[in-house]
């Protein structure tokens, strides 16, 4: 409870246990009566001693207490206390910051002076306020002939209403606590004051008082006012040299970006400029491409400069450096930053290169997933293992094509390990041009290892791969490696994976005779193969001569060439004789022309005897074959004679096997197997199973037979004495009656034909039902 007197304002606190017990406040006052000195009192002192140079003091005590309540909670918002003197008390309870103030309404009060009297108001005693009403931001003071409204924040009079017409004695002014309207009344009149937008200029007062928090609360939703508040707040902090706070608020304004940026550039505090740029960047839209790019690159420059300065002073292992580096990384990880840098990578790379920040350059390239630049930087720094490690984890085939030639030159073994590790992800054929044509033995060995993996593990069969591998074998590997590969590929030109002609040219160039002979053989150049083999190894020449097994004439020719070489070049008659046992195609007469004229027959006696013995055996074989042929001819003549004398007896009771009608009622066919058929019955059963060409030919014979009339040309005969009609009938007979349809080969070919034709199946099924 608050109790107001002329000079004191008392506060009593207590609880009302039961509102039905009257009087309510007796329990509260009893507490203070039993223990004096517990009450809180606000005393305004001896009014006679007040410092009022030109104002008198009323002899009559005057006090008015007015409280503004919150409509929603019923809790006091503002307390006003009117006393005699030169000021009145004001306490804005709702904004009190401490719990002690909320518990003691007489603490932290503010004395607001009455408005200065005008010249016409010569008697200060008669012009003291009679009553007051508190609003959210104003105090309405009621005088005997006017009302004045004083702002409780600025203590300025912002409204004055003079009573021009006589209304009688002024009684009081009060406020409707529900609707918020203010009423003052006299003996003869009542007047209402409506307050609209009472707080419209309060933000300016707070702003002038540099209470920016409350000013911001008052202008929420008004961008123009917020702009002014932010600008004043930024200037305030800048004057106080709190540059980073100032930067935050400058970024919220629409002030010239260049002007503010230069303002911060002129002070020795890069953090403030960085803060301003960061805040400004966060307020931009993605469509502001130019401004975003400028700010991002500027911020990158600031971060790099900070890191570079710390490195220059040897602080690159300190916590501050690592924190700055982490902040830089966090900055670069922002989506809008990454999108901007992705479009301006060249500029960022140039900035980092200008600062010599290789570590962060690599970090940046990894962050942007610009692995092309990562690998390139690693290579330029001589970090080949790091470059290969990065490359190993990539799926971009273009990166391999670009860097494999360089890395292969620097570290062949590790590079090939990477290629083998990625396996079939890469197209080995497209990598072949990346391998240098001028290789040292180590690099060639590593490339060979990769190609062998492609062939043996990945099972690649591309001709380009095999050609390249074979070329490496020929130029850098022992001959045994070449021969092993060629033999593994086989001798069938249609199945080898390499190009034999290309391989042959390389072998001829390197004078690899054994491999050349093998390739000659694959290409079917047997004579060239034997000619070269004769010069290399006679046994190899013999082996080569036996390769064309199916062409005896060519084999004989090749062996004769070897024999000629042995006789004429080596003059080794004994060895030439041995050829007769090694090749069954050679005869003594074949090699005799190669011997000199002075050679005696003694050298060939054994060979000639053996050859004559072979001839004798061959003659005996021929005689036996002739005797067997004669006996077979006699047997055939006997069979022909028997066929000529063969006949069949047809009885009048015999019937057609197919239609079961008497056989003699129509033309018929008789087969030696004992089956009889009418001509038309046999025709109907044979035609469906004939091949298309024979069926077409039969239809043509039938058509010609129908068209043929008993004219002279139909009855005319040829040189054999057979008429044209008889010839056609004979052809039809040969086609239709060549064999019995039950006993011949045709019935065997029809083993898979169903008993019931598909066209008759439904009919037969119904008959069986």
XYZ file of C-alpha atoms in Angstrom:
769
model
C 0.000 0.000 0.000
C 1.122 3.525 -0.814
C -0.017 6.389 1.421
C 0.643 9.972 0.259
C 0.864 13.081 2.451
C 1.988 16.600 1.592
C 5.610 15.868 2.291
C 5.895 12.084 2.566
C 5.039 8.971 0.617
C 4.704 5.813 2.683
C 4.865 2.206 1.557
C 3.367 -0.629 3.613
C 3.646 -4.310 2.721
C 1.731 -7.288 3.987
C -0.840 -9.972 3.170
C -4.622 -10.055 3.388
C -5.434 -13.545 4.548
C -9.166 -13.501 3.875
C -10.876 -10.885 1.805
C -14.148 -11.468 3.642
C -12.653 -10.330 6.948
C -13.134 -6.633 7.520
C -11.290 -4.343 7.873
C -8.813 -5.696 5.317
C -5.726 -3.735 6.284
C -5.855 -4.052 10.036
C -3.457 -6.987 10.015
C -0.973 -5.053 7.887
C -1.058 -1.937 10.066
C -0.891 -3.985 13.245
C 2.485 -5.299 12.097
C 3.835 -1.770 11.766
C 2.239 -0.620 15.089
C 3.829 -3.444 17.005
C 7.244 -2.827 15.463
C 7.975 0.777 14.591
C 10.406 1.748 11.845
C 9.471 -1.028 9.409
C 7.633 1.199 6.963
C 9.383 2.571 3.822
C 9.051 6.363 3.613
C 10.001 8.759 0.889
C 10.280 12.249 2.393
C 10.661 15.329 0.290
C 12.114 17.518 3.072
C 11.184 20.963 4.404
C 9.404 22.666 1.630
C 10.257 26.088 3.077
C 13.934 25.372 2.470
C 13.458 24.372 -1.157
C 15.702 26.186 -3.587
C 13.091 28.244 -5.394
C 14.629 31.518 -6.399
C 11.537 33.061 -7.921
C 8.802 30.733 -6.732
C 6.834 30.905 -3.495
C 5.626 27.918 -1.562
C 1.993 27.272 -0.765
C 0.959 27.369 2.852
C -1.600 24.669 2.089
C -0.483 21.086 1.876
C -1.058 19.499 -1.565
C -0.461 15.951 -2.667
C -1.786 13.732 -5.406
C -0.808 10.095 -6.063
C -1.568 8.582 -9.493
C -0.683 5.058 -10.589
C -0.820 3.706 -14.140
C -1.698 0.001 -14.199
C -1.067 -2.532 -16.909
C -4.437 -3.485 -18.332
C -3.537 -7.128 -18.810
C -1.878 -7.902 -15.496
C -3.163 -5.167 -13.207
C 0.426 -4.560 -12.125
C 1.653 -0.974 -11.662
C 3.521 0.421 -14.652
C 4.128 4.027 -13.582
C 3.752 5.934 -10.317
C 3.332 9.722 -10.187
C 3.324 11.748 -6.979
C 2.389 15.419 -6.989
C 3.659 17.565 -4.115
C 4.057 21.217 -3.281
C 7.334 22.544 -4.575
C 9.073 22.871 -7.865
C 8.844 19.252 -9.107
C 6.823 16.035 -8.937
C 7.964 12.462 -8.434
C 7.991 9.862 -11.223
C 8.859 6.179 -11.027
C 8.636 3.926 -14.072
C 8.164 0.667 -12.199
C 7.662 -1.601 -15.219
C 11.151 -0.928 -16.529
C 12.914 -1.468 -13.193
C 15.847 -3.770 -13.648
C 16.345 -5.126 -10.139
C 14.145 -7.305 -7.979
C 14.635 -4.889 -5.089
C 13.025 -2.137 -7.122
C 10.039 -4.331 -7.932
C 9.627 -4.978 -4.210
C 10.129 -1.323 -3.213
C 8.238 1.211 -5.305
C 9.930 4.122 -3.518
C 13.349 3.305 -4.866
C 14.997 4.818 -7.941
C 12.445 7.615 -8.252
C 12.914 10.567 -10.550
C 11.978 14.190 -9.758
C 10.598 16.069 -12.750
C 10.362 19.881 -12.428
C 7.125 21.654 -13.120
C 6.968 23.645 -16.321
C 8.569 27.067 -16.106
C 6.034 29.842 -15.436
C 5.395 32.393 -18.137
C 5.590 36.127 -17.556
C 1.799 36.310 -17.203
C 1.890 33.701 -14.434
C 3.368 36.030 -11.817
C 2.017 34.213 -8.783
C 3.688 30.789 -8.569
C 1.616 29.708 -5.603
C -1.626 30.062 -7.505
C -0.197 28.228 -10.489
C 0.793 24.962 -8.910
C -0.848 21.854 -10.473
C -4.007 20.673 -8.861
C -3.847 17.027 -9.988
C -2.039 14.707 -12.427
C -2.613 11.627 -14.543
C 0.162 9.274 -15.655
C 0.274 7.648 -19.081
C 2.913 5.378 -20.595
C 5.264 8.213 -21.493
C 3.598 11.402 -20.235
C 2.208 13.134 -17.173
C -0.880 15.318 -17.631
C -0.847 18.179 -15.072
C -4.141 19.893 -14.323
C -3.985 23.591 -13.451
C -6.894 25.854 -12.575
C -7.339 27.093 -16.137
C -5.304 24.789 -18.392
C -3.819 21.312 -18.811
C -0.185 20.604 -19.676
C 1.332 17.288 -20.828
C 4.955 16.694 -19.890
C 7.024 13.901 -21.426
C 8.469 11.909 -18.552
C 11.520 11.030 -20.638
C 12.535 14.427 -21.997
C 10.791 16.532 -19.274
C 9.482 18.815 -21.985
C 5.976 20.203 -22.395
C 4.553 18.674 -25.551
C 0.912 19.714 -25.187
C -1.072 22.516 -23.554
C -4.837 23.073 -23.481
C -6.197 26.416 -22.170
C -9.771 26.777 -21.000
C -11.100 29.661 -23.078
C -14.720 29.530 -21.865
C -15.733 29.709 -18.188
C -16.539 26.204 -16.945
C -16.601 26.769 -13.241
C -14.062 25.601 -10.705
C -11.700 22.800 -11.859
C -12.237 19.740 -9.762
C -9.962 16.895 -10.952
C -8.426 14.931 -13.855
C -8.536 11.135 -14.009
C -7.917 8.178 -16.374
C -10.174 5.324 -17.408
C -8.019 2.353 -16.539
C -9.898 0.093 -18.998
C -10.159 2.216 -22.141
C -7.175 4.433 -21.433
C -9.013 7.724 -22.090
C -8.346 10.757 -19.818
C -11.155 12.864 -18.348
C -11.020 16.154 -16.534
C -14.090 17.777 -15.027
C -15.146 21.097 -13.585
C -18.262 22.244 -11.814
C -20.074 22.669 -15.128
C -18.216 20.600 -17.748
C -16.506 17.313 -18.473
C -13.801 17.009 -21.150
C -12.230 13.941 -22.654
C -8.690 13.582 -24.003
C -7.978 10.777 -26.469
C -4.361 9.702 -26.840
C -3.370 8.366 -30.265
C 0.111 7.150 -31.133
C 1.489 8.420 -27.881
C 4.756 6.659 -28.572
C 5.334 7.954 -32.132
C 8.234 10.194 -31.154
C 9.456 8.341 -28.089
C 12.094 6.521 -30.162
C 13.733 9.874 -30.923
C 13.934 10.674 -27.237
C 15.551 7.338 -26.499
C 17.847 7.924 -29.437
C 18.875 11.336 -28.120
C 19.491 9.747 -24.740
C 21.619 7.091 -26.529
C 19.379 4.377 -25.138
C 19.590 2.421 -28.364
C 18.029 -0.783 -27.082
C 14.755 0.945 -26.231
C 14.930 3.001 -29.396
C 15.156 -0.206 -31.450
C 12.191 -1.660 -29.600
C 10.126 1.428 -30.435
C 10.867 1.368 -34.194
C 10.476 -2.306 -34.969
C 8.906 -2.745 -38.389
C 9.864 0.744 -39.590
C 12.928 0.375 -41.802
C 13.547 4.118 -42.164
C 13.576 4.706 -38.410
C 15.647 1.599 -37.875
C 18.144 2.955 -40.390
C 18.541 6.143 -38.350
C 18.844 4.241 -35.071
C 21.510 1.925 -36.527
C 23.409 4.855 -37.987
C 23.382 6.811 -34.682
C 24.349 3.678 -32.796
C 27.223 2.976 -35.206
C 28.514 6.535 -34.891
C 28.251 6.298 -31.110
C 30.378 3.159 -30.888
C 32.838 4.524 -33.439
C 33.356 7.624 -31.271
C 33.936 5.385 -28.290
C 36.466 3.381 -30.386
C 34.431 0.232 -30.033
C 35.022 -0.411 -33.696
C 33.725 -3.956 -34.013
C 30.361 -3.022 -32.472
C 30.300 0.015 -34.714
C 30.969 -2.202 -37.740
C 27.985 -4.383 -36.914
C 25.594 -1.433 -36.958
C 27.166 0.275 -39.953
C 26.531 -2.910 -41.890
C 22.817 -2.610 -41.091
C 22.569 0.855 -42.639
C 22.246 1.920 -46.238
C 25.268 4.175 -46.032
C 27.744 4.126 -48.873
C 29.665 0.882 -48.714
C 32.815 2.528 -50.012
C 32.604 5.360 -47.477
C 32.221 3.051 -44.481
C 34.873 0.646 -45.758
C 37.364 3.492 -46.159
C 36.435 4.723 -42.712
C 37.463 1.422 -41.164
C 40.464 1.085 -43.451
C 41.827 4.265 -41.904
C 42.002 2.813 -38.403
C 44.460 0.268 -37.105
C 41.909 -2.498 -36.546
C 41.433 -5.034 -39.330
C 38.947 -6.940 -37.171
C 36.435 -4.090 -37.401
C 36.709 -3.976 -41.190
C 36.346 -7.750 -41.327
C 33.271 -7.605 -39.108
C 31.738 -4.879 -41.266
C 32.361 -6.862 -44.439
C 30.983 -10.060 -42.938
C 27.807 -8.378 -41.745
C 27.394 -6.572 -45.020
C 27.841 -9.825 -46.908
C 25.151 -11.526 -44.839
C 22.675 -8.786 -45.777
C 23.235 -9.140 -49.528
C 21.148 -11.229 -51.878
C 22.581 -13.784 -54.321
C 21.663 -11.499 -57.212
C 24.111 -8.864 -55.916
C 26.915 -10.683 -57.673
C 29.330 -7.772 -58.009
C 29.111 -6.702 -54.363
C 29.280 -10.281 -53.108
C 32.384 -10.958 -55.200
C 34.093 -7.757 -54.050
C 33.415 -8.406 -50.363
C 34.374 -12.088 -50.506
C 37.701 -11.380 -52.204
C 38.370 -8.524 -49.774
C 37.695 -10.803 -46.807
C 39.961 -13.481 -48.249
C 42.690 -10.833 -48.567
C 42.172 -9.779 -44.919
C 42.354 -13.354 -43.638
C 45.437 -14.087 -45.694
C 47.075 -10.883 -44.504
C 46.376 -11.757 -40.865
C 47.770 -15.261 -41.267
C 50.766 -13.993 -43.207
C 51.554 -11.393 -40.538
C 51.517 -14.045 -37.823
C 53.775 -16.281 -39.888
C 56.190 -13.405 -40.416
C 56.481 -13.036 -36.646
C 56.934 -16.770 -36.120
C 53.512 -17.347 -34.616
C 52.410 -20.082 -36.990
C 52.514 -22.679 -34.197
C 50.563 -20.625 -31.673
C 46.951 -21.063 -30.619
C 46.075 -17.674 -32.092
C 47.333 -18.740 -35.496
C 45.416 -22.017 -35.389
C 42.270 -20.206 -34.275
C 42.625 -17.699 -37.113
C 43.184 -20.548 -39.543
C 40.104 -22.362 -38.254
C 38.085 -19.170 -38.591
C 39.296 -18.784 -42.148
C 38.321 -22.370 -42.922
C 34.890 -21.837 -41.382
C 34.474 -18.722 -43.478
C 35.383 -20.582 -46.641
C 32.911 -23.347 -45.816
C 29.894 -21.047 -46.024
C 27.631 -21.795 -48.953
C 27.543 -18.289 -50.415
C 31.339 -18.049 -50.086
C 31.923 -21.355 -51.833
C 29.568 -20.428 -54.654
C 31.301 -17.081 -55.155
C 34.812 -18.522 -55.004
C 33.853 -21.314 -57.391
C 33.262 -18.595 -59.993
C 36.435 -16.676 -59.113
C 38.924 -19.423 -58.294
C 41.663 -17.864 -60.387
C 41.518 -14.620 -58.372
C 41.619 -16.521 -55.061
C 44.533 -18.643 -56.224
C 46.410 -15.504 -57.238
C 45.766 -13.951 -53.825
C 47.045 -17.002 -51.989
C 50.039 -17.280 -54.266
C 50.883 -13.605 -53.688
C 50.937 -14.256 -49.935
C 53.000 -17.401 -50.366
C 50.469 -19.371 -48.356
C 51.008 -22.816 -49.839
C 49.460 -24.650 -46.908
C 46.177 -22.785 -47.046
C 46.237 -22.886 -50.815
C 46.170 -26.670 -50.694
C 43.539 -26.537 -47.956
C 41.446 -24.231 -50.091
C 41.684 -26.434 -53.157
C 40.630 -29.427 -51.086
C 37.750 -27.462 -49.629
C 36.581 -26.448 -53.080
C 37.163 -29.999 -54.288
C 39.352 -28.483 -56.960
C 41.557 -31.545 -57.047
C 43.103 -30.424 -60.311
C 44.680 -27.496 -58.507
C 45.526 -29.619 -55.442
C 47.514 -32.091 -57.481
C 49.159 -29.352 -59.507
C 50.274 -27.569 -56.330
C 51.596 -30.800 -54.857
C 53.593 -31.478 -57.991
C 54.982 -27.947 -58.100
C 56.056 -28.363 -54.445
C 57.684 -31.706 -55.166
C 55.101 -33.569 -53.064
C 54.566 -36.402 -55.522
C 53.342 -38.875 -52.905
C 50.666 -36.404 -51.771
C 49.672 -35.775 -55.381
C 49.299 -39.515 -56.000
C 47.365 -39.926 -52.751
C 44.895 -37.273 -53.856
C 44.682 -38.706 -57.354
C 44.050 -42.218 -56.024
C 40.757 -41.113 -54.432
C 39.369 -39.349 -57.499
C 36.844 -40.595 -60.029
C 37.529 -37.945 -62.639
C 39.271 -39.708 -65.511
C 40.435 -36.377 -66.895
C 42.691 -35.901 -63.853
C 44.478 -39.162 -64.591
C 44.954 -38.238 -68.223
C 46.381 -34.871 -67.243
C 48.785 -35.842 -64.453
C 49.814 -39.429 -65.170
C 52.522 -38.399 -67.711
C 54.076 -35.989 -65.193
C 53.874 -38.319 -62.195
C 55.100 -41.275 -64.231
C 58.213 -39.318 -65.059
C 58.748 -38.356 -61.388
C 57.818 -41.567 -59.576
C 57.111 -44.447 -61.996
C 56.611 -47.211 -59.439
C 54.148 -45.327 -57.207
C 52.266 -44.015 -60.244
C 51.776 -47.492 -61.668
C 50.647 -48.688 -58.225
C 47.887 -46.066 -58.346
C 46.838 -47.131 -61.846
C 46.705 -50.771 -60.809
C 44.758 -49.831 -57.679
C 41.977 -48.032 -59.599
C 41.579 -51.089 -61.790
C 38.914 -51.059 -64.446
C 37.721 -47.535 -63.604
C 40.152 -46.210 -66.202
C 40.156 -47.105 -69.856
C 43.655 -48.423 -70.384
C 43.459 -47.740 -74.123
C 42.960 -44.000 -73.560
C 45.953 -43.963 -71.216
C 48.373 -45.410 -73.762
C 49.031 -42.073 -75.537
C 49.912 -40.581 -72.138
C 52.897 -42.895 -71.843
C 55.948 -41.214 -73.320
C 57.494 -42.776 -76.393
C 60.969 -42.039 -75.000
C 61.193 -44.219 -71.934
C 64.048 -45.235 -69.712
C 64.305 -48.873 -68.726
C 62.783 -48.340 -65.263
C 59.722 -46.513 -66.572
C 59.291 -49.071 -69.352
C 59.419 -51.849 -66.777
C 56.680 -50.185 -64.686
C 54.453 -49.599 -67.703
C 54.982 -53.234 -68.650
C 53.817 -54.213 -65.165
C 50.656 -52.140 -65.604
C 49.864 -53.615 -69.027
C 50.479 -57.166 -67.771
C 47.976 -56.445 -64.990
C 45.459 -55.201 -67.566
C 45.830 -58.410 -69.571
C 46.224 -61.018 -66.832
C 43.991 -59.555 -64.093
C 41.484 -57.336 -65.898
C 41.331 -59.679 -68.896
C 41.519 -56.877 -71.430
C 41.778 -57.990 -75.056
C 42.196 -54.673 -76.849
C 44.720 -54.921 -79.662
C 46.258 -51.540 -78.765
C 47.180 -52.798 -75.285
C 48.741 -55.987 -76.607
C 50.625 -54.109 -79.313
C 52.034 -51.655 -76.772
C 53.017 -54.438 -74.389
C 54.698 -56.403 -77.174
C 56.576 -53.303 -78.286
C 57.873 -52.858 -74.715
C 58.938 -56.504 -74.649
C 60.752 -56.125 -77.964
C 62.560 -52.893 -77.056
C 63.259 -53.326 -73.327
C 62.931 -56.994 -72.355
C 65.001 -60.130 -73.047
C 64.209 -62.231 -76.105
C 62.817 -64.988 -73.869
C 60.062 -62.622 -72.730
C 59.087 -61.913 -76.328
C 59.050 -65.592 -77.297
C 57.067 -66.497 -74.173
C 54.409 -63.918 -74.999
C 54.180 -64.973 -78.662
C 53.870 -68.656 -77.779
C 51.235 -67.852 -75.158
C 49.175 -66.082 -77.822
C 49.315 -69.128 -80.086
C 49.797 -69.461 -83.842
C 46.233 -68.865 -85.073
C 46.218 -65.476 -86.747
C 42.492 -65.114 -86.048
C 42.937 -65.558 -82.292
C 46.077 -63.605 -81.448
C 45.384 -60.267 -79.709
C 48.222 -58.288 -81.245
C 48.860 -57.086 -84.792
C 51.274 -59.622 -86.327
C 52.371 -57.283 -89.119
C 53.226 -54.508 -86.650
C 55.067 -56.984 -84.438
C 56.957 -58.400 -87.452
C 58.219 -54.983 -88.463
C 59.521 -54.304 -84.943
C 61.220 -57.718 -84.751
C 62.859 -57.189 -88.139
C 64.056 -53.799 -86.965
C 65.536 -55.232 -83.760
C 66.781 -58.388 -85.602
C 64.979 -60.788 -83.301
C 65.208 -63.753 -85.686
C 63.445 -66.357 -83.564
C 60.462 -64.070 -82.973
C 60.508 -63.068 -86.643
C 60.288 -66.716 -87.722
C 57.311 -67.246 -85.424
C 55.528 -64.186 -86.847
C 56.311 -65.257 -90.453
C 54.664 -68.576 -89.645
C 51.555 -66.903 -88.166
C 51.209 -64.714 -91.257
C 51.478 -67.788 -93.535
C 54.821 -66.685 -94.969
C 56.298 -70.158 -94.602
C 58.956 -69.809 -97.238
C 60.307 -66.621 -95.631
C 60.145 -68.323 -92.243
C 62.090 -71.359 -93.428
C 64.604 -69.213 -95.298
C 65.354 -67.247 -92.126
C 65.284 -70.370 -89.928
C 67.885 -72.055 -92.122
C 70.291 -69.279 -91.242
C 69.455 -69.420 -87.516
C 68.852 -73.042 -86.577
C 68.390 -76.049 -88.857
C 66.163 -77.821 -86.318
C 63.960 -74.726 -86.140
C 63.804 -74.767 -89.936
C 62.631 -78.404 -89.889
C 60.002 -77.583 -87.244
C 58.806 -74.623 -89.286
C 58.605 -76.706 -92.466
C 56.158 -79.091 -90.755
C 53.733 -76.327 -89.712
C 51.479 -76.383 -92.831
C 50.333 -79.959 -92.150
C 47.367 -79.897 -94.503
C 49.302 -78.597 -97.515
C 51.591 -81.487 -98.470
C 52.831 -79.791 -101.576
C 53.975 -76.736 -99.598
C 55.569 -78.922 -96.929
C 57.478 -80.814 -99.565
C 58.632 -77.565 -101.111
C 59.876 -76.276 -97.751
C 61.714 -79.501 -96.992
C 63.328 -79.454 -100.419
C 64.559 -75.943 -99.684
C 66.155 -77.171 -96.472
C 67.649 -80.153 -98.278
C 69.019 -77.942 -101.031
C 70.650 -75.728 -98.404
C 72.192 -78.742 -96.677
C 73.537 -80.223 -99.923
C 74.721 -77.097 -101.712
C 75.690 -74.829 -98.822
C 76.935 -77.352 -96.278
C 77.780 -80.153 -98.728
C 76.520 -82.656 -96.156
C 75.233 -85.592 -98.206
C 74.726 -87.829 -95.166
C 72.515 -85.221 -93.494
C 70.556 -84.828 -96.719
C 69.946 -88.584 -96.743
C 68.601 -88.369 -93.208
C 65.920 -85.976 -94.466
C 64.385 -88.894 -96.325
C 63.557 -90.529 -92.964
C 62.475 -87.252 -91.329
C 59.996 -86.257 -94.028
C 57.848 -88.917 -95.642
C 57.100 -86.576 -98.549
C 60.686 -86.529 -99.829
C 61.952 -89.174 -102.241
C 65.432 -89.886 -103.384
C 64.610 -88.599 -106.830
C 63.556 -85.254 -105.315
C 66.954 -84.478 -103.862
C 69.182 -86.056 -106.486
C 69.243 -82.891 -108.669
C 70.894 -81.021 -105.757
C 73.981 -83.270 -105.684
C 77.105 -82.535 -107.706
C 77.749 -84.570 -110.857
C 80.845 -86.242 -109.430
C 78.987 -87.885 -106.551
C 79.029 -91.697 -106.888
C 75.992 -93.909 -106.457
C 77.543 -95.494 -103.392
C 76.282 -92.564 -101.367
C 72.684 -93.323 -102.378
C 72.701 -97.129 -102.518
C 70.825 -97.651 -99.285
C 68.365 -94.877 -100.039
C 67.750 -96.175 -103.574
C 67.205 -99.728 -102.312
C 64.809 -98.515 -99.689
C 62.968 -96.443 -102.252
C 62.711 -99.384 -104.686
C 61.398 -101.559 -101.910
C 58.731 -98.911 -101.215
C 57.800 -98.835 -104.885
C 57.463 -102.645 -104.941
C 55.165 -102.581 -101.930
C 53.118 -99.809 -103.510
C 52.748 -101.845 -106.728
C 51.538 -104.871 -104.763
C 48.989 -102.687 -103.016
C 47.743 -101.397 -106.358
C 47.354 -104.951 -107.704
C 45.276 -105.906 -104.690
C 43.046 -102.891 -105.133
C 42.526 -103.733 -108.844
C 41.488 -107.307 -108.039
C 38.970 -106.038 -105.456
C 37.570 -103.530 -107.973
C 37.118 -106.315 -110.574
C 35.207 -108.499 -108.104
C 32.970 -105.561 -107.121
C 32.168 -104.859 -110.795
C 31.086 -108.478 -111.344
C 28.781 -108.308 -108.307
C 27.191 -105.109 -109.623
C 26.586 -106.661 -113.058
C 24.827 -109.603 -111.434
C 22.599 -107.317 -109.382
C 21.664 -105.250 -112.427
C 20.676 -108.395 -114.274
C 18.516 -109.503 -111.368
C 16.761 -106.146 -111.250
C 15.945 -106.359 -114.957
C 14.301 -109.747 -114.498
C 12.353 -108.802 -111.355
C 8.520 -108.608 -111.431
C 5.515 -108.270 -109.116
C 2.161 -110.031 -109.365
C -0.972 -107.925 -108.844
C -4.181 -109.767 -108.014
C -7.677 -108.537 -108.654
C -8.305 -108.602 -104.909
C -5.403 -106.278 -104.065
C -6.372 -102.937 -102.625
C -4.726 -99.509 -102.211
C -3.001 -99.248 -98.815
C -4.300 -95.679 -98.353
C -7.905 -95.684 -99.561
C -8.503 -99.465 -99.387
C -10.296 -99.364 -102.753
C -9.583 -102.041 -105.378
C -6.189 -101.354 -106.844
C -7.066 -102.034 -110.494
C -9.804 -99.421 -110.661
C -7.243 -96.681 -111.349
C -3.601 -96.226 -112.267
C -1.369 -97.463 -109.479
C 2.179 -97.906 -108.204
C 3.698 -101.157 -106.926
C 6.783 -101.151 -104.699
C 9.122 -104.080 -104.070
C 8.312 -103.909 -100.388
C 4.791 -105.158 -101.196
C 2.876 -101.874 -100.730
C 0.366 -100.823 -103.405
C -0.925 -97.265 -103.934
C -3.295 -95.548 -106.294
C -1.519 -92.794 -108.201
C -3.675 -89.983 -106.839
C -3.543 -91.391 -103.267
C 0.213 -91.532 -103.378
C 0.288 -88.010 -104.840
C -1.846 -86.584 -102.006
C 0.407 -88.077 -99.326
C 3.745 -87.292 -100.924
C 3.177 -83.647 -101.889
C 2.866 -82.281 -98.282
C 6.240 -83.722 -97.274
C 8.210 -82.623 -100.327
C 10.720 -79.789 -100.039
C 9.634 -76.471 -101.498
C 11.794 -76.697 -104.656
C 10.582 -80.231 -105.448
C 6.964 -79.324 -104.722
C 7.226 -76.336 -107.059
C 8.765 -78.536 -109.767
C 5.996 -81.145 -109.371
C 3.287 -78.487 -109.677
C 4.958 -77.229 -112.839
C 4.957 -80.760 -114.345
C 1.284 -81.208 -113.505
C 0.388 -77.882 -115.089
C 2.253 -78.704 -118.270
C 0.615 -82.121 -118.413
C -2.869 -80.585 -118.113
C -2.182 -78.042 -120.844
C -0.771 -80.605 -123.190
C -3.357 -81.851 -125.656
C -3.215 -84.738 -128.084
C -1.608 -82.560 -130.709
C 1.206 -83.446 -132.910
C 3.832 -81.838 -130.614
C 2.535 -83.851 -127.660
C 2.818 -87.094 -129.613
C 6.157 -86.244 -131.176
C 9.176 -88.071 -129.868
C 12.730 -87.051 -129.268
C 15.879 -88.806 -130.322
C 15.277 -91.517 -127.719
C 11.817 -92.312 -129.106
C 9.931 -91.007 -126.041
C 7.103 -88.501 -126.453
C 6.978 -85.214 -124.532
C 3.991 -86.417 -122.565
C 5.760 -89.605 -121.563
C 8.778 -87.557 -120.462
C 6.611 -85.413 -118.167
C 4.848 -88.485 -116.747
C 8.254 -90.054 -116.129
C 9.426 -86.960 -114.249
C 6.270 -86.945 -112.113
C 6.761 -90.639 -111.367
C 10.393 -90.080 -110.361
C 9.276 -87.316 -108.026
C 6.281 -89.018 -106.442
C 7.163 -92.722 -106.567
C 10.904 -92.642 -105.984
C 10.364 -94.614 -102.771
C 7.584 -96.128 -100.702
C 6.148 -93.586 -98.338
C 6.042 -96.230 -95.606
C 9.395 -97.892 -96.106
C 11.624 -95.174 -97.589
C 13.915 -92.581 -95.994
C 11.248 -89.879 -96.134
C 9.148 -91.520 -93.434
C 12.198 -91.530 -91.141
C 12.677 -87.773 -91.640
C 9.058 -87.239 -90.551
C 9.567 -88.909 -87.176
C 8.703 -85.643 -85.343
C 5.500 -84.972 -87.314
C 2.331 -85.391 -85.182
C -0.132 -88.108 -86.133
C -2.964 -85.620 -86.351
C -2.569 -82.479 -88.427
C -3.200 -79.206 -86.588
C -5.907 -78.275 -89.122
C -7.823 -81.507 -88.339
C -7.131 -81.622 -84.608
C -10.388 -79.981 -83.502
C -12.438 -82.175 -85.812
C -10.774 -85.376 -84.623
C -11.151 -84.360 -81.020
C -14.882 -83.870 -81.476
C -15.156 -87.277 -83.182
C -13.528 -88.938 -80.191
C -15.888 -87.202 -77.820
